[in-house]
PDB file of C-alpha atoms in Angstrom:
ATOM      1  CA  UNK A   1       0.000   0.000   0.000  1.00 44.00           C
ATOM      2  CA  UNK A   2       1.285   3.417  -0.917  1.00 48.00           C
ATOM      3  CA  UNK A   3       1.442   6.100   1.730  1.00 52.00           C
ATOM      4  CA  UNK A   4      -0.652   9.144   0.835  1.00 51.00           C
ATOM      5  CA  UNK A   5       1.173  12.454   1.004  1.00 54.00           C
ATOM      6  CA  UNK A   6       0.626  13.749   4.521  1.00 56.00           C
ATOM      7  CA  UNK A   7       1.586  17.266   3.515  1.00 66.00           C
ATOM      8  CA  UNK A   8      -1.259  19.605   2.686  1.00 78.00           C
ATOM      9  CA  UNK A   9      -0.644  20.573  -0.929  1.00 89.00           C
ATOM     10  CA  UNK A  10      -2.760  23.471  -2.177  1.00 93.00           C
ATOM     11  CA  UNK A  11      -4.235  22.977  -5.643  1.00 95.00           C
ATOM     12  CA  UNK A  12      -5.072  25.635  -8.210  1.00 96.00           C
ATOM     13  CA  UNK A  13      -4.009  27.213 -11.491  1.00 96.00           C
ATOM     14  CA  UNK A  14      -0.802  29.034 -12.386  1.00 96.00           C
ATOM     15  CA  UNK A  15      -2.797  32.300 -12.156  1.00 96.00           C
ATOM     16  CA  UNK A  16      -3.781  31.378  -8.580  1.00 96.00           C
ATOM     17  CA  UNK A  17      -0.122  30.694  -7.828  1.00 96.00           C
ATOM     18  CA  UNK A  18       1.036  34.051  -9.192  1.00 97.00           C
ATOM     19  CA  UNK A  19      -1.250  35.800  -6.695  1.00 96.00           C
ATOM     20  CA  UNK A  20       0.915  34.346  -3.914  1.00 96.00           C
ATOM     21  CA  UNK A  21       4.176  35.803  -5.223  1.00 97.00           C
ATOM     22  CA  UNK A  22       5.437  38.316  -2.666  1.00 96.00           C
ATOM     23  CA  UNK A  23       3.294  36.866   0.105  1.00 95.00           C
ATOM     24  CA  UNK A  24       5.126  36.558   3.425  1.00 96.00           C
ATOM     25  CA  UNK A  25       4.011  34.122   6.124  1.00 94.00           C
ATOM     26  CA  UNK A  26       3.321  35.007   9.724  1.00 94.00           C
ATOM     27  CA  UNK A  27       6.393  34.221  11.877  1.00 95.00           C
ATOM     28  CA  UNK A  28       6.351  30.577  12.958  1.00 94.00           C
ATOM     29  CA  UNK A  29       8.383  29.455  15.986  1.00 95.00           C
ATOM     30  CA  UNK A  30       9.744  25.933  16.402  1.00 95.00           C
ATOM     31  CA  UNK A  31       7.902  23.771  18.918  1.00 92.00           C
ATOM     32  CA  UNK A  32      11.167  22.910  20.657  1.00 95.00           C
ATOM     33  CA  UNK A  33      14.621  24.449  20.996  1.00 97.00           C
ATOM     34  CA  UNK A  34      17.699  23.170  19.170  1.00 98.00           C
ATOM     35  CA  UNK A  35      18.675  20.028  21.072  1.00 98.00           C
ATOM     36  CA  UNK A  36      21.727  17.804  21.444  1.00 98.00           C
ATOM     37  CA  UNK A  37      19.688  14.716  20.603  1.00 98.00           C
ATOM     38  CA  UNK A  38      18.547  16.032  17.233  1.00 98.00           C
ATOM     39  CA  UNK A  39      22.020  17.426  16.475  1.00 98.00           C
ATOM     40  CA  UNK A  40      23.567  14.027  17.126  1.00 98.00           C
ATOM     41  CA  UNK A  41      20.867  12.005  15.355  1.00 98.00           C
ATOM     42  CA  UNK A  42      21.470  14.071  12.225  1.00 98.00           C
ATOM     43  CA  UNK A  43      25.260  13.795  12.581  1.00 98.00           C
ATOM     44  CA  UNK A  44      24.813  10.014  12.916  1.00 98.00           C
ATOM     45  CA  UNK A  45      22.672   9.951   9.777  1.00 98.00           C
ATOM     46  CA  UNK A  46      25.357  11.623   7.687  1.00 98.00           C
ATOM     47  CA  UNK A  47      28.167   9.948   9.717  1.00 98.00           C
ATOM     48  CA  UNK A  48      29.783  13.237  10.661  1.00 98.00           C
ATOM     49  CA  UNK A  49      32.127  12.924  13.626  1.00 98.00           C
ATOM     50  CA  UNK A  50      32.733  16.701  13.838  1.00 98.00           C
ATOM     51  CA  UNK A  51      33.503  17.464  17.515  1.00 98.00           C
ATOM     52  CA  UNK A  52      31.297  20.542  17.247  1.00 98.00           C
ATOM     53  CA  UNK A  53      28.310  18.138  17.249  1.00 98.00           C
ATOM     54  CA  UNK A  54      29.542  15.548  19.752  1.00 98.00           C
ATOM     55  CA  UNK A  55      32.008  17.105  22.214  1.00 98.00           C
ATOM     56  CA  UNK A  56      30.055  19.448  24.513  1.00 98.00           C
ATOM     57  CA  UNK A  57      33.157  20.929  26.089  1.00 98.00           C
ATOM     58  CA  UNK A  58      34.879  21.653  22.754  1.00 98.00           C
ATOM     59  CA  UNK A  59      31.654  23.018  21.287  1.00 98.00           C
ATOM     60  CA  UNK A  60      30.975  25.279  24.264  1.00 98.00           C
ATOM     61  CA  UNK A  61      34.476  26.713  24.024  1.00 97.00           C
ATOM     62  CA  UNK A  62      34.310  27.144  20.229  1.00 97.00           C
ATOM     63  CA  UNK A  63      30.669  28.062  19.509  1.00 97.00           C
ATOM     64  CA  UNK A  64      28.977  28.630  22.841  1.00 97.00           C
ATOM     65  CA  UNK A  65      27.262  25.235  22.795  1.00 98.00           C
ATOM     66  CA  UNK A  66      26.836  22.153  20.628  1.00 98.00           C
ATOM     67  CA  UNK A  67      26.669  23.437  17.045  1.00 98.00           C
ATOM     68  CA  UNK A  68      23.535  22.776  15.019  1.00 98.00           C
ATOM     69  CA  UNK A  69      24.650  21.122  11.758  1.00 98.00           C
ATOM     70  CA  UNK A  70      24.073  23.819   9.129  1.00 98.00           C
ATOM     71  CA  UNK A  71      22.553  21.169   6.871  1.00 98.00           C
ATOM     72  CA  UNK A  72      19.751  20.516   9.371  1.00 98.00           C
ATOM     73  CA  UNK A  73      18.488  24.119   9.117  1.00 97.00           C
ATOM     74  CA  UNK A  74      15.125  23.303   7.499  1.00 95.00           C
ATOM     75  CA  UNK A  75      14.578  20.477   9.988  1.00 96.00           C
ATOM     76  CA  UNK A  76      14.278  22.785  13.007  1.00 96.00           C
ATOM     77  CA  UNK A  77      11.080  24.313  11.635  1.00 94.00           C
ATOM     78  CA  UNK A  78       9.649  21.067  10.291  1.00 92.00           C
ATOM     79  CA  UNK A  79       6.788  20.109  12.605  1.00 89.00           C
ATOM     80  CA  UNK A  80       6.562  16.569  13.982  1.00 90.00           C
ATOM     81  CA  UNK A  81       4.558  14.294  11.649  1.00 86.00           C
ATOM     82  CA  UNK A  82       1.753  14.005  14.204  1.00 87.00           C
ATOM     83  CA  UNK A  83       0.527  16.541  16.741  1.00 86.00           C
ATOM     84  CA  UNK A  84      -2.020  16.254  19.553  1.00 89.00           C
ATOM     85  CA  UNK A  85      -4.449  18.551  17.733  1.00 87.00           C
ATOM     86  CA  UNK A  86      -4.866  15.723  15.225  1.00 82.00           C
ATOM     87  CA  UNK A  87      -4.610  18.244  12.414  1.00 79.00           C
ATOM     88  CA  UNK A  88      -2.033  17.659   9.668  1.00 76.00           C
ATOM     89  CA  UNK A  89       1.235  19.489  10.323  1.00 75.00           C
ATOM     90  CA  UNK A  90       1.599  22.997   8.875  1.00 78.00           C
ATOM     91  CA  UNK A  91       3.109  22.783   5.404  1.00 80.00           C
ATOM     92  CA  UNK A  92       5.992  24.941   4.221  1.00 88.00           C
ATOM     93  CA  UNK A  93       4.725  27.969   2.260  1.00 93.00           C
ATOM     94  CA  UNK A  94       6.073  26.466  -0.983  1.00 93.00           C
ATOM     95  CA  UNK A  95       3.498  23.654  -0.668  1.00 92.00           C
ATOM     96  CA  UNK A  96       0.676  26.118   0.059  1.00 93.00           C
ATOM     97  CA  UNK A  97       1.139  27.752  -3.369  1.00 96.00           C
ATOM     98  CA  UNK A  98      -1.886  26.560  -5.384  1.00 96.00           C
ATOM     99  CA  UNK A  99      -0.778  24.630  -8.483  1.00 97.00           C
ATOM    100  CA  UNK A 100      -1.926  21.559 -10.408  1.00 95.00           C
ATOM    101  CA  UNK A 101       1.103  19.335  -9.622  1.00 95.00           C
ATOM    102  CA  UNK A 102       0.421  16.274  -7.480  1.00 92.00           C
ATOM    103  CA  UNK A 103       3.895  15.991  -5.957  1.00 89.00           C
ATOM    104  CA  UNK A 104       7.172  17.899  -5.637  1.00 89.00           C
ATOM    105  CA  UNK A 105      10.948  17.531  -5.550  1.00 90.00           C
ATOM    106  CA  UNK A 106      13.663  19.980  -4.594  1.00 91.00           C
ATOM    107  CA  UNK A 107      15.624  21.641  -7.406  1.00 95.00           C
ATOM    108  CA  UNK A 108      18.051  24.125  -5.830  1.00 96.00           C
ATOM    109  CA  UNK A 109      18.928  25.361  -2.368  1.00 96.00           C
ATOM    110  CA  UNK A 110      21.113  28.221  -1.175  1.00 98.00           C
ATOM    111  CA  UNK A 111      21.615  28.822   2.524  1.00 98.00           C
ATOM    112  CA  UNK A 112      23.654  31.396   4.423  1.00 98.00           C
ATOM    113  CA  UNK A 113      24.562  31.251   8.093  1.00 98.00           C
ATOM    114  CA  UNK A 114      25.615  34.666   9.429  1.00 96.00           C
ATOM    115  CA  UNK A 115      25.795  33.305  13.005  1.00 97.00           C
ATOM    116  CA  UNK A 116      26.281  29.836  14.470  1.00 97.00           C
ATOM    117  CA  UNK A 117      23.069  28.142  15.669  1.00 98.00           C
ATOM    118  CA  UNK A 118      23.679  26.271  18.935  1.00 98.00           C
ATOM    119  CA  UNK A 119      21.932  23.976  21.382  1.00 98.00           C
ATOM    120  CA  UNK A 120      19.186  25.853  23.235  1.00 98.00           C
ATOM    121  CA  UNK A 121      18.421  28.336  20.463  1.00 98.00           C
ATOM    122  CA  UNK A 122      14.719  28.695  19.726  1.00 98.00           C
ATOM    123  CA  UNK A 123      14.261  29.522  16.050  1.00 98.00           C
ATOM    124  CA  UNK A 124      11.502  31.427  14.282  1.00 97.00           C
ATOM    125  CA  UNK A 125      11.032  31.431  10.521  1.00 97.00           C
ATOM    126  CA  UNK A 126       9.346  33.867   8.151  1.00 97.00           C
ATOM    127  CA  UNK A 127       8.713  32.401   4.706  1.00 96.00           C
ATOM    128  CA  UNK A 128       8.218  34.359   1.476  1.00 97.00           C
ATOM    129  CA  UNK A 129       7.144  33.237  -1.991  1.00 97.00           C
ATOM    130  CA  UNK A 130       9.700  34.824  -4.338  1.00 98.00           C
ATOM    131  CA  UNK A 131       8.617  33.502  -7.740  1.00 98.00           C
ATOM    132  CA  UNK A 132       6.609  30.865  -9.590  1.00 98.00           C
ATOM    133  CA  UNK A 133       7.804  29.873 -13.077  1.00 97.00           C
ATOM    134  CA  UNK A 134       5.575  29.342 -16.105  1.00 97.00           C
ATOM    135  CA  UNK A 135       4.834  25.707 -16.905  1.00 97.00           C
ATOM    136  CA  UNK A 136       7.982  23.668 -17.642  1.00 96.00           C
ATOM    137  CA  UNK A 137       8.387  20.237 -19.234  1.00 95.00           C
ATOM    138  CA  UNK A 138      11.047  18.328 -17.278  1.00 91.00           C
ATOM    139  CA  UNK A 139      12.347  14.768 -17.325  1.00 87.00           C
ATOM    140  CA  UNK A 140      10.144  14.049 -14.295  1.00 88.00           C
ATOM    141  CA  UNK A 141       6.944  15.543 -15.655  1.00 92.00           C
ATOM    142  CA  UNK A 142       5.158  18.842 -16.264  1.00 95.00           C
ATOM    143  CA  UNK A 143       5.181  21.451 -13.536  1.00 96.00           C
ATOM    144  CA  UNK A 144       6.244  24.793 -12.120  1.00 97.00           C
ATOM    145  CA  UNK A 145       9.314  25.900 -10.167  1.00 98.00           C
ATOM    146  CA  UNK A 146       8.440  27.583  -6.860  1.00 97.00           C
ATOM    147  CA  UNK A 147      11.129  29.768  -5.283  1.00 98.00           C
ATOM    148  CA  UNK A 148      10.885  30.698  -1.613  1.00 97.00           C
ATOM    149  CA  UNK A 149      13.048  32.598   0.851  1.00 98.00           C
ATOM    150  CA  UNK A 150      13.064  31.632   4.537  1.00 97.00           C
ATOM    151  CA  UNK A 151      14.598  33.924   7.152  1.00 98.00           C
ATOM    152  CA  UNK A 152      15.484  32.341  10.499  1.00 98.00           C
ATOM    153  CA  UNK A 153      15.841  34.382  13.643  1.00 98.00           C
ATOM    154  CA  UNK A 154      16.917  33.469  17.170  1.00 97.00           C
ATOM    155  CA  UNK A 155      14.971  34.326  20.344  1.00 94.00           C
ATOM    156  CA  UNK A 156      17.005  37.565  20.683  1.00 96.00           C
ATOM    157  CA  UNK A 157      15.877  38.599  17.184  1.00 96.00           C
ATOM    158  CA  UNK A 158      19.252  38.079  15.465  1.00 98.00           C
ATOM    159  CA  UNK A 159      19.078  36.635  11.942  1.00 98.00           C
ATOM    160  CA  UNK A 160      21.029  33.372  12.095  1.00 98.00           C
ATOM    161  CA  UNK A 161      20.269  31.968   8.635  1.00 98.00           C
ATOM    162  CA  UNK A 162      18.526  32.517   5.330  1.00 98.00           C
ATOM    163  CA  UNK A 163      17.405  29.730   3.025  1.00 97.00           C
ATOM    164  CA  UNK A 164      16.502  30.263  -0.623  1.00 98.00           C
ATOM    165  CA  UNK A 165      14.894  27.146  -2.057  1.00 96.00           C
ATOM    166  CA  UNK A 166      13.419  26.205  -5.411  1.00 97.00           C
ATOM    167  CA  UNK A 167      11.247  23.142  -5.746  1.00 96.00           C
ATOM    168  CA  UNK A 168       9.569  21.593  -8.750  1.00 95.00           C
ATOM    169  CA  UNK A 169       5.858  21.106  -8.192  1.00 96.00           C
ATOM    170  CA  UNK A 170       4.867  18.590 -10.861  1.00 94.00           C
ATOM    171  CA  UNK A 171       2.693  15.739 -12.033  1.00 93.00           C
ATOM    172  CA  UNK A 172       4.773  12.665 -12.860  1.00 89.00           C
ATOM    173  CA  UNK A 173       4.729  11.535 -16.462  1.00 83.00           C
ATOM    174  CA  UNK A 174       6.687  11.368 -19.664  1.00 62.00           C
ATOM    175  CA  UNK A 175       7.289  14.798 -21.174  1.00 54.00           C
ATOM    176  CA  UNK A 176       5.303  15.260 -24.368  1.00 49.00           C
TER     177      UNK A 176
ATOM    178  CA  UNK B   1      43.752  24.517   9.586  1.00 78.00           C
ATOM    179  CA  UNK B   2      45.695  27.713   9.022  1.00 87.00           C
ATOM    180  CA  UNK B   3      44.019  29.952   6.452  1.00 91.00           C
ATOM    181  CA  UNK B   4      47.306  31.750   5.693  1.00 88.00           C
ATOM    182  CA  UNK B   5      49.065  28.516   4.692  1.00 90.00           C
ATOM    183  CA  UNK B   6      46.444  27.139   2.296  1.00 92.00           C
ATOM    184  CA  UNK B   7      47.336  27.411  -1.379  1.00 92.00           C
ATOM    185  CA  UNK B   8      44.589  27.260  -3.976  1.00 93.00           C
ATOM    186  CA  UNK B   9      43.440  25.308  -5.857  1.00 95.00           C
ATOM    187  CA  UNK B  10      43.634  22.382  -3.455  1.00 95.00           C
ATOM    188  CA  UNK B  11      41.952  18.992  -3.909  1.00 97.00           C
ATOM    189  CA  UNK B  12      40.232  17.484  -0.881  1.00 96.00           C
ATOM    190  CA  UNK B  13      40.346  13.732  -0.278  1.00 96.00           C
ATOM    191  CA  UNK B  14      37.523  11.812  -1.975  1.00 97.00           C
ATOM    192  CA  UNK B  15      34.802  10.635   0.416  1.00 98.00           C
ATOM    193  CA  UNK B  16      32.528   7.649  -0.299  1.00 98.00           C
ATOM    194  CA  UNK B  17      29.453   6.715   1.683  1.00 98.00           C
ATOM    195  CA  UNK B  18      27.245   3.688   1.041  1.00 98.00           C
ATOM    196  CA  UNK B  19      23.590   4.604   1.525  1.00 98.00           C
ATOM    197  CA  UNK B  20      21.606   1.645   2.825  1.00 97.00           C
ATOM    198  CA  UNK B  21      17.843   1.563   3.328  1.00 97.00           C
ATOM    199  CA  UNK B  22      18.486   2.178   7.041  1.00 97.00           C
ATOM    200  CA  UNK B  23      20.406   5.362   6.254  1.00 97.00           C
ATOM    201  CA  UNK B  24      17.569   6.722   4.098  1.00 97.00           C
ATOM    202  CA  UNK B  25      15.031   5.965   6.828  1.00 96.00           C
ATOM    203  CA  UNK B  26      17.325   7.549   9.452  1.00 96.00           C
ATOM    204  CA  UNK B  27      17.231  10.614   7.207  1.00 95.00           C
ATOM    205  CA  UNK B  28      13.472  11.024   7.753  1.00 95.00           C
ATOM    206  CA  UNK B  29      13.849  10.305  11.466  1.00 96.00           C
ATOM    207  CA  UNK B  30      16.595  12.891  11.904  1.00 97.00           C
ATOM    208  CA  UNK B  31      15.157  15.689   9.781  1.00 96.00           C
ATOM    209  CA  UNK B  32      11.415  15.063  10.457  1.00 94.00           C
ATOM    210  CA  UNK B  33      10.954  15.175   6.682  1.00 93.00           C
ATOM    211  CA  UNK B  34       8.365  12.456   6.130  1.00 92.00           C
ATOM    212  CA  UNK B  35       7.773  13.060   2.433  1.00 91.00           C
ATOM    213  CA  UNK B  36       6.902   9.459   1.430  1.00 93.00           C
ATOM    214  CA  UNK B  37       9.556   9.397  -1.313  1.00 95.00           C
ATOM    215  CA  UNK B  38      12.054   9.203   1.558  1.00 96.00           C
ATOM    216  CA  UNK B  39      10.624   6.106   3.283  1.00 96.00           C
ATOM    217  CA  UNK B  40       8.041   4.317   1.077  1.00 96.00           C
ATOM    218  CA  UNK B  41       9.469   2.448  -1.955  1.00 97.00           C
ATOM    219  CA  UNK B  42       5.986   1.971  -3.457  1.00 96.00           C
ATOM    220  CA  UNK B  43       5.327   5.723  -3.367  1.00 94.00           C
ATOM    221  CA  UNK B  44       8.783   6.474  -4.821  1.00 94.00           C
ATOM    222  CA  UNK B  45       8.173   4.002  -7.661  1.00 94.00           C
ATOM    223  CA  UNK B  46       4.768   5.567  -8.384  1.00 91.00           C
ATOM    224  CA  UNK B  47       6.591   8.892  -8.873  1.00 87.00           C
ATOM    225  CA  UNK B  48       9.052   7.432 -11.394  1.00 88.00           C
ATOM    226  CA  UNK B  49      11.917   6.682  -8.991  1.00 93.00           C
ATOM    227  CA  UNK B  50      13.552   3.237  -8.638  1.00 96.00           C
ATOM    228  CA  UNK B  51      13.199   3.391  -4.828  1.00 98.00           C
ATOM    229  CA  UNK B  52      13.423   5.767  -1.844  1.00 98.00           C
ATOM    230  CA  UNK B  53      15.997   8.553  -1.876  1.00 97.00           C
ATOM    231  CA  UNK B  54      17.744  10.879   0.594  1.00 97.00           C
ATOM    232  CA  UNK B  55      16.551  14.453   1.004  1.00 95.00           C
ATOM    233  CA  UNK B  56      18.264  17.797   0.442  1.00 95.00           C
ATOM    234  CA  UNK B  57      19.393  18.020   4.076  1.00 97.00           C
ATOM    235  CA  UNK B  58      21.221  14.683   3.808  1.00 98.00           C
ATOM    236  CA  UNK B  59      23.103  15.776   0.671  1.00 98.00           C
ATOM    237  CA  UNK B  60      23.932  19.101   2.337  1.00 98.00           C
ATOM    238  CA  UNK B  61      25.167  17.247   5.415  1.00 98.00           C
ATOM    239  CA  UNK B  62      27.435  15.064   3.292  1.00 98.00           C
ATOM    240  CA  UNK B  63      28.933  18.138   1.605  1.00 98.00           C
ATOM    241  CA  UNK B  64      29.402  19.933   4.935  1.00 98.00           C
ATOM    242  CA  UNK B  65      31.070  16.828   6.401  1.00 98.00           C
ATOM    243  CA  UNK B  66      33.568  16.681   3.512  1.00 98.00           C
ATOM    244  CA  UNK B  67      34.448  20.356   3.999  1.00 98.00           C
ATOM    245  CA  UNK B  68      34.707  20.503   7.788  1.00 98.00           C
ATOM    246  CA  UNK B  69      36.401  17.093   8.168  1.00 97.00           C
ATOM    247  CA  UNK B  70      39.178  18.523   6.075  1.00 96.00           C
ATOM    248  CA  UNK B  71      39.187  22.061   7.502  1.00 96.00           C
ATOM    249  CA  UNK B  72      38.847  20.864  11.149  1.00 95.00           C
ATOM    250  CA  UNK B  73      36.012  21.456  13.604  1.00 96.00           C
ATOM    251  CA  UNK B  74      36.797  25.087  14.412  1.00 96.00           C
ATOM    252  CA  UNK B  75      35.758  25.915  10.838  1.00 97.00           C
ATOM    253  CA  UNK B  76      32.129  26.609   9.968  1.00 97.00           C
ATOM    254  CA  UNK B  77      29.970  26.483   6.841  1.00 98.00           C
ATOM    255  CA  UNK B  78      28.669  30.024   6.284  1.00 98.00           C
ATOM    256  CA  UNK B  79      27.160  29.534   2.823  1.00 98.00           C
ATOM    257  CA  UNK B  80      26.143  26.572   0.703  1.00 98.00           C
ATOM    258  CA  UNK B  81      24.513  26.543  -2.730  1.00 98.00           C
ATOM    259  CA  UNK B  82      23.448  23.257  -4.254  1.00 98.00           C
ATOM    260  CA  UNK B  83      21.609  21.980  -7.291  1.00 97.00           C
ATOM    261  CA  UNK B  84      19.628  18.752  -7.020  1.00 96.00           C
ATOM    262  CA  UNK B  85      20.476  17.321 -10.429  1.00 95.00           C
ATOM    263  CA  UNK B  86      19.755  13.685  -9.583  1.00 94.00           C
ATOM    264  CA  UNK B  87      18.766  11.605  -6.603  1.00 96.00           C
ATOM    265  CA  UNK B  88      20.808   9.322  -4.335  1.00 98.00           C
ATOM    266  CA  UNK B  89      18.747   6.150  -3.831  1.00 98.00           C
ATOM    267  CA  UNK B  90      18.935   3.447  -1.197  1.00 98.00           C
ATOM    268  CA  UNK B  91      21.642   1.066  -2.386  1.00 98.00           C
ATOM    269  CA  UNK B  92      23.687   3.835  -4.035  1.00 98.00           C
ATOM    270  CA  UNK B  93      27.112   5.037  -2.958  1.00 98.00           C
ATOM    271  CA  UNK B  94      27.563   8.789  -2.596  1.00 98.00           C
ATOM    272  CA  UNK B  95      30.943   9.971  -3.795  1.00 98.00           C
ATOM    273  CA  UNK B  96      32.106  13.468  -2.887  1.00 98.00           C
ATOM    274  CA  UNK B  97      35.034  15.193  -4.560  1.00 98.00           C
ATOM    275  CA  UNK B  98      35.909  18.641  -3.254  1.00 98.00           C
ATOM    276  CA  UNK B  99      38.302  21.347  -4.321  1.00 98.00           C
ATOM    277  CA  UNK B 100      39.225  24.598  -2.638  1.00 97.00           C
ATOM    278  CA  UNK B 101      38.911  27.135  -5.435  1.00 98.00           C
ATOM    279  CA  UNK B 102      39.477  30.475  -3.697  1.00 97.00           C
ATOM    280  CA  UNK B 103      40.462  32.090  -0.431  1.00 96.00           C
ATOM    281  CA  UNK B 104      39.173  35.493   0.579  1.00 96.00           C
ATOM    282  CA  UNK B 105      39.422  37.799   3.521  1.00 95.00           C
ATOM    283  CA  UNK B 106      36.108  39.586   4.012  1.00 93.00           C
ATOM    284  CA  UNK B 107      37.025  42.975   5.460  1.00 94.00           C
ATOM    285  CA  UNK B 108      33.495  44.395   5.235  1.00 92.00           C
ATOM    286  CA  UNK B 109      32.914  43.075   8.754  1.00 89.00           C
ATOM    287  CA  UNK B 110      34.830  43.602  11.965  1.00 88.00           C
ATOM    288  CA  UNK B 111      36.669  41.400  12.777  1.00 90.00           C
ATOM    289  CA  UNK B 112      37.423  40.314   9.202  1.00 94.00           C
ATOM    290  CA  UNK B 113      36.279  36.844   8.133  1.00 95.00           C
ATOM    291  CA  UNK B 114      38.809  34.366   6.723  1.00 96.00           C
ATOM    292  CA  UNK B 115      36.967  32.410   4.030  1.00 97.00           C
ATOM    293  CA  UNK B 116      37.566  29.492   1.676  1.00 97.00           C
ATOM    294  CA  UNK B 117      35.372  28.748  -1.333  1.00 98.00           C
ATOM    295  CA  UNK B 118      35.003  25.021  -1.947  1.00 98.00           C
ATOM    296  CA  UNK B 119      33.340  23.206  -4.858  1.00 98.00           C
ATOM    297  CA  UNK B 120      32.088  19.708  -4.155  1.00 98.00           C
ATOM    298  CA  UNK B 121      30.612  17.381  -6.741  1.00 98.00           C
ATOM    299  CA  UNK B 122      28.446  14.621  -5.299  1.00 98.00           C
ATOM    300  CA  UNK B 123      28.065  11.745  -7.751  1.00 98.00           C
ATOM    301  CA  UNK B 124      26.685   8.246  -7.435  1.00 98.00           C
ATOM    302  CA  UNK B 125      28.688   5.031  -7.941  1.00 97.00           C
ATOM    303  CA  UNK B 126      28.071   5.248 -11.692  1.00 97.00           C
ATOM    304  CA  UNK B 127      29.740   8.654 -11.870  1.00 97.00           C
ATOM    305  CA  UNK B 128      26.461  10.477 -12.538  1.00 97.00           C
ATOM    306  CA  UNK B 129      26.518  14.003 -11.094  1.00 98.00           C
ATOM    307  CA  UNK B 130      23.696  14.200  -8.562  1.00 97.00           C
ATOM    308  CA  UNK B 131      24.509  17.376  -6.688  1.00 98.00           C
ATOM    309  CA  UNK B 132      27.045  20.091  -7.472  1.00 98.00           C
ATOM    310  CA  UNK B 133      27.721  22.167  -4.341  1.00 98.00           C
ATOM    311  CA  UNK B 134      29.381  25.542  -3.819  1.00 98.00           C
ATOM    312  CA  UNK B 135      30.279  26.055  -0.209  1.00 98.00           C
ATOM    313  CA  UNK B 136      32.031  28.775   1.781  1.00 98.00           C
ATOM    314  CA  UNK B 137      33.919  27.927   4.959  1.00 98.00           C
ATOM    315  CA  UNK B 138      34.895  30.422   7.619  1.00 97.00           C
ATOM    316  CA  UNK B 139      38.162  29.644   9.384  1.00 96.00           C
ATOM    317  CA  UNK B 140      39.326  31.076  12.693  1.00 92.00           C
ATOM    318  CA  UNK B 141      41.217  34.320  12.112  1.00 75.00           C
TER     319      UNK B 141
END
């Protein structure tokens, strides 16, 4: 049995999608602070023995705490896959752009990290829809590229990271 | 790693990592990204993929590991740009080849930042380019 997509994809036309260009989300704060357990589970996944992730004493001296792997940035604002409200988790703004495509895959990502993110930081993100491309025929199927810009701040208001992402929202099939 | 002593270009050691089904599933567990293409082979196949594949964060983590393993843990990734050209599937081997292509001292900030620009190509075991990465490391001044 195939798992249905648990993410709430918004459906609509390209014209509907264009109306969301420039829209900025309300700030959304992570449910939990950056934690050693998630830092180390991610480091284990990519088999990264960097002492900044594993050696609390070294990390405190070097960064002010265990360093959040820069690559895990998007993960801190990803909600757990189930919440007590029973409602589906909040989707990233890129998936709330109404388009015909039934699925999506990431195309490009550019992240900057002006300040280290460390254990204990509580992050807030503001997401913006930057652009939606006209219909494109790709090797995966027909769809649109959706570019978004996420800005991550810490509890003291400092911007710690920005994340510019482009995903392909498409319907699988052979290009005509 | 001493920024002053690095000459460019400089080739980083090749890194290979075999991606088992467990590693792909750990990827969802660690990142909380439960897009079904990352854990359900039947869903992945219905979308035209041979099986489940790692997500963007995993590929980014592999690139960061290559850079900071070489540059030592008092270095930090301050920028990373990547293009998802192809997927790394369960059963594949990720191969990362990095090269330091530039060194820069950013004096627009105080104190200045000592930076290295690194290009990393992530391919699969068949040599197909899956993810070209441009990454900037900051080294201690």
